[in-house]
């Protein structure tokens, strides 16, 4: 049986990326590697649509978030965060841990924070130093209008705009320079079609100034050191050499497709996935759907464990479970990274097999047909 991953990180890795990483290791001071790293640095600017530096850290995405908080801010700095899922909650936990001064807005899971809510929080907290926000909240499959929020923050404060773009970069439109963002983090195992292990952070000039002024202690996760090395196409410590080489390959794929086409493909797949699920009589969870992952309510009377076991052991499909209070209530289908139209037919087809097997009523073929129609329209 073929095993197929439909989770929003790790995501499937293309064969050419795996083959590049399987080559014998090279030394990171070797000119061959320096050339690769400098190409990666240039291509990451294209990915984030920026002329400003994008640093690469050897860590998962959360390391990039932590480096952002400890490098840009100082103890006592007031940070606004938005908790509408696991990852927005994480920005809040980082803020509480490192500056100890966090204004946390809470929004219902599956709902996006509105620009007016951010504006109100800024008006009530004029001393805010940073707004930490999640572009695509993976736990709830919910997308937030970062462009509009960035504009409101810029017009009404000097707060730095820090975006968790971990499942947005390479899935949703992200224009770092045009939107006036200050830090945007992503991770290798999401839209970049790579194994876990790298975090990438785009940093503005304003962020670079804040980094010079920050008083929060850090050592390995210092963006000051990372920026200094970046200027020489170097890294402060031994980079994850094989992963950087894999990233070189996946960035070539993204460049060949064109970043705008990559965004459009994700939107197209997300729409088709939602159509397919709805046609099977399943309710969608988010009212502001992400293009990276589709969360779906489990049909009434369907037990998550039975459903997941049938999907996995009889069809080889891994989807993601719901988190926290939605565990056992929703599941999440990923279309982030290395996916195409036929993958959506496949996953909806597998859902049909599974739902049939466990006795959920629907018309056989209706989900697959809805996916096909979505691609024709
Ligand atoms: C996966 C993810 C993270 C955490 O990344 P790790 O690589 O697991 O550290 C943070 N934010 C979002 C939105 C994510 O999807």
Coordinates of C-alpha atoms and ligand atoms in Angstrom, one line a residue:
X1 CA 0.0 0.0 0.0
X2 CA 1.2 3.5 -0.8
X3 CA 1.4 5.8 2.2
X4 CA 0.2 9.3 1.6
X5 CA 0.6 12.3 3.8
X6 CA -2.1 14.9 4.0
X7 CA -1.0 16.7 7.1
X8 CA -0.1 20.4 7.3
X9 CA 3.5 19.7 8.3
X10 CA 5.4 17.6 7.7
X11 CA 4.2 17.7 4.1
X12 CA 5.3 15.4 1.2
X13 CA 8.9 15.9 -0.1
X14 CA 9.4 15.7 -3.9
X15 CA 11.8 13.0 -5.1
X16 CA 14.2 15.5 -6.7
X17 CA 14.5 17.3 -3.3
X18 CA 15.2 14.0 -1.5
X19 CA 17.8 13.0 -4.1
X20 CA 19.7 16.3 -3.7
X21 CA 19.8 15.8 0.0
X22 CA 21.1 12.2 -0.4
X23 CA 24.4 13.4 -2.0
X24 CA 27.6 13.0 0.1
X25 CA 27.9 15.8 2.7
X26 CA 30.1 18.8 1.8
X27 CA 31.8 21.2 4.1
X28 CA 30.0 24.5 4.8
X29 CA 33.1 26.6 4.2
X30 CA 33.6 24.9 0.9
X31 CA 33.0 27.4 -2.0
X32 CA 30.4 24.9 -3.5
X33 CA 28.3 25.3 -0.3
X34 CA 28.8 29.1 -0.1
X35 CA 27.4 29.3 -3.7
X36 CA 24.4 27.3 -2.7
X37 CA 23.7 29.4 0.4
X38 CA 24.0 32.6 -1.5
X39 CA 21.5 31.3 -4.1
X40 CA 19.1 30.2 -1.3
X41 CA 19.4 33.7 0.3
X42 CA 18.5 35.3 -3.1
X43 CA 15.6 32.9 -3.8
X44 CA 14.2 33.3 -0.3
X45 CA 13.8 37.0 -1.1
X46 CA 11.7 36.0 -4.1
X47 CA 9.6 33.7 -1.9
X48 CA 8.8 36.4 0.6
X49 CA 8.6 39.1 -2.0
X50 CA 11.3 41.2 -0.3
X51 CA 14.6 43.0 -1.0
X52 CA 15.5 42.6 2.7
X53 CA 17.4 39.7 4.3
X54 CA 15.8 36.4 5.0
X55 CA 17.9 34.4 7.5
X56 CA 18.0 30.6 7.7
X57 CA 18.1 29.0 11.2
X58 CA 18.6 25.3 12.0
X59 CA 15.4 24.7 14.0
X60 CA 11.8 24.0 13.4
X61 CA 9.4 27.0 13.0
X62 CA 9.0 27.6 16.7
X63 CA 12.7 28.4 17.0
X64 CA 12.2 31.1 14.4
X65 CA 9.3 32.5 16.4
X66 CA 11.4 32.4 19.6
X67 CA 14.4 34.1 17.9
X68 CA 12.0 36.8 16.7
X69 CA 10.7 37.6 20.1
X70 CA 14.1 37.5 21.9
X71 CA 15.9 39.4 19.2
X72 CA 13.5 42.2 18.4
X73 CA 12.1 43.1 21.8
X74 CA 13.3 43.8 25.4
X75 CA 12.0 42.7 28.8
X76 CA 8.9 44.8 29.6
X77 CA 8.0 45.5 26.0
X78 CA 4.3 45.4 25.4
X79 CA 3.3 42.9 22.7
X80 CA -0.2 42.4 21.3
X81 CA -0.9 38.7 20.3
X82 CA -4.0 37.0 18.9
X83 CA -5.1 33.7 20.4
X84 CA -7.5 32.0 17.9
X85 CA -5.8 28.6 17.9
X86 CA -2.6 26.7 19.0
X87 CA -0.2 28.9 17.1
X88 CA -1.6 32.2 18.0
X89 CA -1.5 30.9 21.6
X90 CA 2.2 30.2 21.0
X91 CA 3.0 33.8 20.2
X92 CA 1.3 34.7 23.5
X93 CA 3.3 32.2 25.4
X94 CA 6.6 33.4 23.9
X95 CA 5.7 37.0 24.7
X96 CA 4.8 36.1 28.3
X97 CA 8.0 34.2 28.6
X98 CA 10.4 36.8 27.2
X99 CA 9.0 40.3 27.7
X100 CA 6.4 39.4 30.4
X101 CA 4.0 42.0 29.0
X102 CA 1.4 40.6 26.7
X103 CA -2.0 41.9 25.6
X104 CA -3.7 38.8 24.3
X105 CA -6.8 39.1 22.2
X106 CA -8.9 36.0 22.1
X107 CA -11.0 35.1 19.0
X108 CA -13.2 32.0 18.6
X109 CA -11.5 29.1 16.8
X110 CA -12.3 29.1 13.1
X111 CA -12.7 32.9 13.1
X112 CA -10.1 35.4 11.9
X113 CA -9.3 38.5 14.0
X114 CA -10.6 41.7 12.3
X115 CA -8.4 44.7 11.6
X116 CA -10.8 46.8 13.7
X117 CA -10.1 44.6 16.7
X118 CA -6.3 45.2 16.3
X119 CA -7.0 48.9 15.9
X120 CA -9.0 49.0 19.2
X121 CA -6.2 47.1 21.0
X122 CA -3.6 49.6 19.7
X123 CA -5.7 52.5 20.8
X124 CA -6.1 51.0 24.3
X125 CA -2.4 50.2 24.4
X126 CA -0.5 53.1 22.7
X127 CA 2.8 51.9 24.2
X128 CA 2.6 48.6 22.2
X129 CA 6.1 47.6 20.8
X130 CA 5.0 44.7 18.6
X131 CA 2.0 43.0 17.1
X132 CA 2.5 39.2 16.8
X133 CA 0.0 37.6 14.5
X134 CA -0.7 34.3 12.7
X135 CA -1.3 34.5 8.9
X136 CA -2.7 30.9 8.5
X137 CA -3.7 29.4 11.8
X138 CA -3.0 25.7 11.1
X139 CA -5.0 24.3 14.1
X140 CA -8.2 25.9 12.8
X141 CA -7.5 26.2 9.0
X142 CA -8.2 29.9 9.3
X143 CA -6.6 32.7 7.3
X144 CA -6.2 36.3 8.5
X145 CA -6.0 39.4 6.4
X146 CA -2.4 40.4 7.2
X147 CA -2.3 43.0 4.5
X148 CA -5.2 45.0 6.0
X149 CA -3.9 44.5 9.6
X150 CA -0.4 45.6 8.7
X151 CA -1.8 48.7 7.1
X152 CA -3.7 49.6 10.3
X153 CA -0.8 48.9 12.5
X154 CA 1.5 51.1 10.4
X155 CA -1.0 53.9 10.2
X156 CA -1.7 53.9 13.9
X157 CA 1.5 53.0 15.7
X158 CA 5.2 52.3 15.6
X159 CA 4.7 48.7 16.6
X160 CA 6.7 46.1 14.8
X161 CA 4.6 43.6 12.8
X162 CA 5.7 40.1 13.3
X163 CA 3.9 37.4 11.3
X164 CA 3.8 33.6 11.8
X165 CA 3.7 32.8 8.1
X166 CA 4.6 29.1 8.8
X167 CA 1.7 27.7 6.7
X168 CA 1.1 30.9 4.7
X169 CA 4.4 31.4 2.9
X170 CA 4.2 29.4 -0.3
X171 CA 0.4 29.0 0.0
X172 CA -1.1 32.5 0.5
X173 CA -0.1 35.8 -1.1
X174 CA 2.6 37.2 1.1
X175 CA 4.3 40.5 0.0
X176 CA 6.7 41.3 2.8
X177 CA 7.9 44.7 1.5
X178 CA 4.7 46.0 -0.1
X179 CA 2.7 45.2 3.0
X180 CA 5.3 46.7 5.4
X181 CA 5.9 43.6 7.5
X182 CA 8.9 43.6 9.9
X183 CA 9.4 39.9 10.6
X184 CA 7.9 36.9 8.9
X185 CA 8.7 33.4 9.9
X186 CA 8.3 30.1 8.0
X187 CA 9.5 26.5 8.5
X188 CA 10.9 24.0 6.0
X189 CA 8.3 21.2 6.5
X190 CA 5.3 23.2 5.4
X191 CA 4.9 25.1 2.1
X192 CA 8.5 24.5 1.2
X193 CA 8.1 20.8 0.5
X194 CA 11.1 19.9 2.8
X195 CA 11.7 17.7 5.8
X196 CA 11.5 19.5 9.2
X197 CA 14.6 21.3 10.5
X198 CA 14.9 24.8 9.0
X199 CA 13.3 28.1 10.0
X200 CA 13.4 31.1 7.8
X201 CA 12.8 34.7 8.9
X202 CA 12.5 37.8 6.7
X203 CA 13.5 40.9 8.5
X204 CA 12.9 44.6 7.7
X205 CA 15.3 47.5 8.3
X206 CA 13.1 48.5 11.2
X207 CA 13.5 45.0 12.6
X208 CA 17.3 45.3 12.1
X209 CA 17.3 48.5 14.2
X210 CA 15.2 46.9 16.9
X211 CA 17.6 44.0 17.0
X212 CA 20.5 46.3 17.7
X213 CA 18.6 47.8 20.6
X214 CA 17.1 44.6 22.1
X215 CA 18.2 43.7 25.7
X216 CA 16.7 40.2 25.9
X217 CA 19.4 37.6 26.5
X218 CA 19.8 35.0 23.8
X219 CA 22.8 33.1 22.3
X220 CA 22.2 30.5 19.6
X221 CA 18.9 32.1 18.5
X222 CA 20.4 35.5 18.0
X223 CA 19.1 37.3 14.9
X224 CA 21.8 39.9 15.4
X225 CA 24.4 37.2 14.7
X226 CA 22.3 35.7 12.0
X227 CA 22.0 39.0 10.1
X228 CA 25.7 39.7 10.5
X229 CA 26.6 36.3 8.9
X230 CA 23.8 36.6 6.3
X231 CA 25.5 39.7 4.9
X232 CA 28.5 37.5 4.0
X233 CA 26.3 34.6 2.8
X234 CA 27.4 32.7 5.9
X235 CA 25.8 31.3 9.1
X236 CA 27.0 31.9 12.6
X237 CA 27.2 28.1 13.4
X238 CA 27.3 25.0 11.3
X239 CA 24.2 25.1 9.1
X240 CA 22.0 22.0 8.5
X241 CA 24.0 21.5 5.3
X242 CA 21.8 18.8 3.7
X243 CA 18.6 20.7 4.4
X244 CA 20.0 23.9 2.9
X245 CA 20.9 21.9 -0.2
X246 CA 17.3 20.5 -0.3
X247 CA 15.9 24.0 0.1
X248 CA 18.0 25.1 -2.9
X249 CA 16.1 22.5 -4.9
X250 CA 12.6 23.2 -3.6
X251 CA 13.1 26.9 -4.2
X252 CA 14.1 26.2 -7.8
X253 CA 10.7 24.4 -8.1
X254 CA 8.8 27.3 -6.7
X255 CA 10.7 29.7 -9.0
X256 CA 9.9 27.5 -12.0
X257 CA 6.2 27.5 -11.2
X258 CA 6.2 31.2 -10.3
X259 CA 5.2 32.3 -6.8
X260 CA 1.9 33.8 -8.0
X261 CA 1.0 30.4 -9.6
X262 CA 1.9 28.6 -6.4
X263 CA -0.5 30.8 -4.5
X264 CA -3.3 30.3 -7.1
X265 CA -2.7 26.5 -7.1
X266 CA -3.2 26.4 -3.3
X267 CA -6.4 28.5 -3.6
X268 CA -7.7 26.2 -6.3
X269 CA -6.9 23.0 -4.3
X270 CA -8.4 24.4 -1.1
X271 CA -11.6 25.4 -2.9
X272 CA -11.9 21.9 -4.5
X273 CA -11.3 20.2 -1.2
X274 CA -14.0 22.2 0.5
X275 CA -16.5 21.4 -2.4
X276 CA -15.7 17.7 -2.1
X277 CA -16.2 17.6 1.7
X278 CA -19.4 19.6 1.5
X279 CA -20.8 17.3 -1.2
X280 CA -20.2 14.3 1.2
X281 CA -22.5 16.1 3.7
X282 CA -19.7 17.2 6.0
X283 CA -19.6 20.6 7.6
X284 CA -16.6 22.9 7.2
X285 CA -15.1 24.3 10.3
X286 CA -13.6 27.7 9.4
X287 CA -15.4 30.8 8.3
X288 CA -12.2 32.3 6.8
X289 CA -10.6 29.3 5.2
X290 CA -6.8 28.9 4.8
X291 CA -5.5 27.7 1.5
X292 CA -3.0 25.4 3.3
X293 CA -5.4 23.1 5.3
X294 CA -9.1 22.4 5.3
X295 CA -10.6 21.5 8.7
X296 CA -13.8 19.5 8.6
X297 CA -16.3 18.5 11.3
X298 CA -16.5 14.7 11.6
X299 CA -20.0 13.7 10.6
X300 CA -22.5 13.1 13.5
X301 CA -22.0 9.6 15.0
X302 CA -18.6 9.1 13.4
X303 CA -15.9 8.2 15.9
X304 CA -12.5 9.8 15.2
X305 CA -10.5 6.7 16.2
X306 CA -12.5 4.4 13.9
X307 CA -12.5 6.9 11.1
X308 CA -8.7 7.6 11.3
X309 CA -7.9 3.9 11.6
X310 CA -9.9 3.0 8.5
X311 CA -8.4 5.9 6.6
X312 CA -4.8 5.0 7.6
X313 CA -4.8 1.2 7.6
X314 CA -7.1 0.6 4.6
X315 CA -6.2 3.6 2.5
X316 CA -2.7 4.6 3.6
X317 CA -3.9 8.1 4.2
X318 CA -2.7 10.3 7.1
X319 CA -4.8 13.4 7.9
X320 CA -4.4 15.6 10.9
X321 CA -6.6 15.4 14.1
X322 CA -8.3 18.3 15.7
X323 CA -6.4 19.9 18.6
X324 CA -7.4 20.7 22.2
X325 CA -11.2 20.9 22.6
X326 CA -11.7 20.0 18.9
X327 CA -9.9 16.7 19.3
X328 CA -12.2 13.9 18.1
X329 CA -14.6 16.6 16.6
X330 CA -12.8 17.8 13.6
X331 CA -10.1 16.5 11.3
X332 CA -7.8 18.5 8.9
X333 CA -6.9 17.8 5.3
X334 CA -3.7 19.4 4.1
X335 CA -3.0 20.7 0.6
X336 CA 0.1 22.6 1.5
X337 CA 3.2 22.3 -0.6
X338 CA 3.7 19.4 -3.0
X339 CA 0.1 18.7 -4.1
X340 CA -1.8 18.9 -7.3
X341 CA -5.4 18.5 -8.6
X342 CA -5.3 14.7 -8.7
X343 CA -4.2 14.6 -5.1
X344 CA -7.5 16.2 -4.2
X345 CA -9.5 13.6 -6.1
X346 CA -7.5 11.0 -4.3
X347 CA -8.0 12.2 -0.8
X348 CA -11.7 12.8 -1.3
X349 CA -12.0 9.4 -3.0
X350 CA -10.3 7.8 0.0
X351 CA -12.7 9.7 2.3
X352 CA -15.6 8.2 0.3
X353 CA -14.2 4.6 0.8
X354 CA -13.8 5.3 4.5
X355 CA -17.2 6.9 5.1
X356 CA -18.9 4.1 3.2
X357 CA -17.0 1.5 5.3
X358 CA -18.2 3.0 8.5
X359 CA -21.7 3.5 7.4
X360 CA -22.0 7.3 6.9
X361 CA -24.8 7.9 4.3
X362 CA -23.9 9.8 1.1
X363 CA -24.1 9.2 -2.6
X364 CA -21.1 7.3 -3.8
X365 CA -18.9 9.4 -6.2
X366 CA -20.5 12.7 -5.2
X367 CA -17.4 14.0 -3.4
X368 CA -15.1 13.1 -6.3
X369 CA -17.5 14.6 -8.8
X370 CA -17.7 17.9 -6.8
X371 CA -13.9 18.1 -6.9
X372 CA -13.8 17.5 -10.6
X373 CA -16.4 20.1 -11.2
X374 CA -14.5 22.6 -9.0
X375 CA -11.5 22.2 -11.3
X376 CA -13.6 22.6 -14.5
X377 CA -15.2 25.8 -13.3
Ligands
LIG1 C1 3.8 24.1 12.2 C2 3.5 25.5 12.7 C3 4.2 26.1 13.7 C4 5.3 25.4 14.5 O1 6.3 25.0 13.8 P1 7.2 23.8 14.3 O2 8.0 23.6 13.0 O3 6.4 22.6 14.7 O4 8.0 24.4 15.4 C5 4.0 27.4 14.1 N1 3.0 28.1 13.5 C6 2.2 27.6 12.5 C7 1.1 28.4 11.9 C8 2.4 26.2 12.1 O5 1.6 25.7 11.2

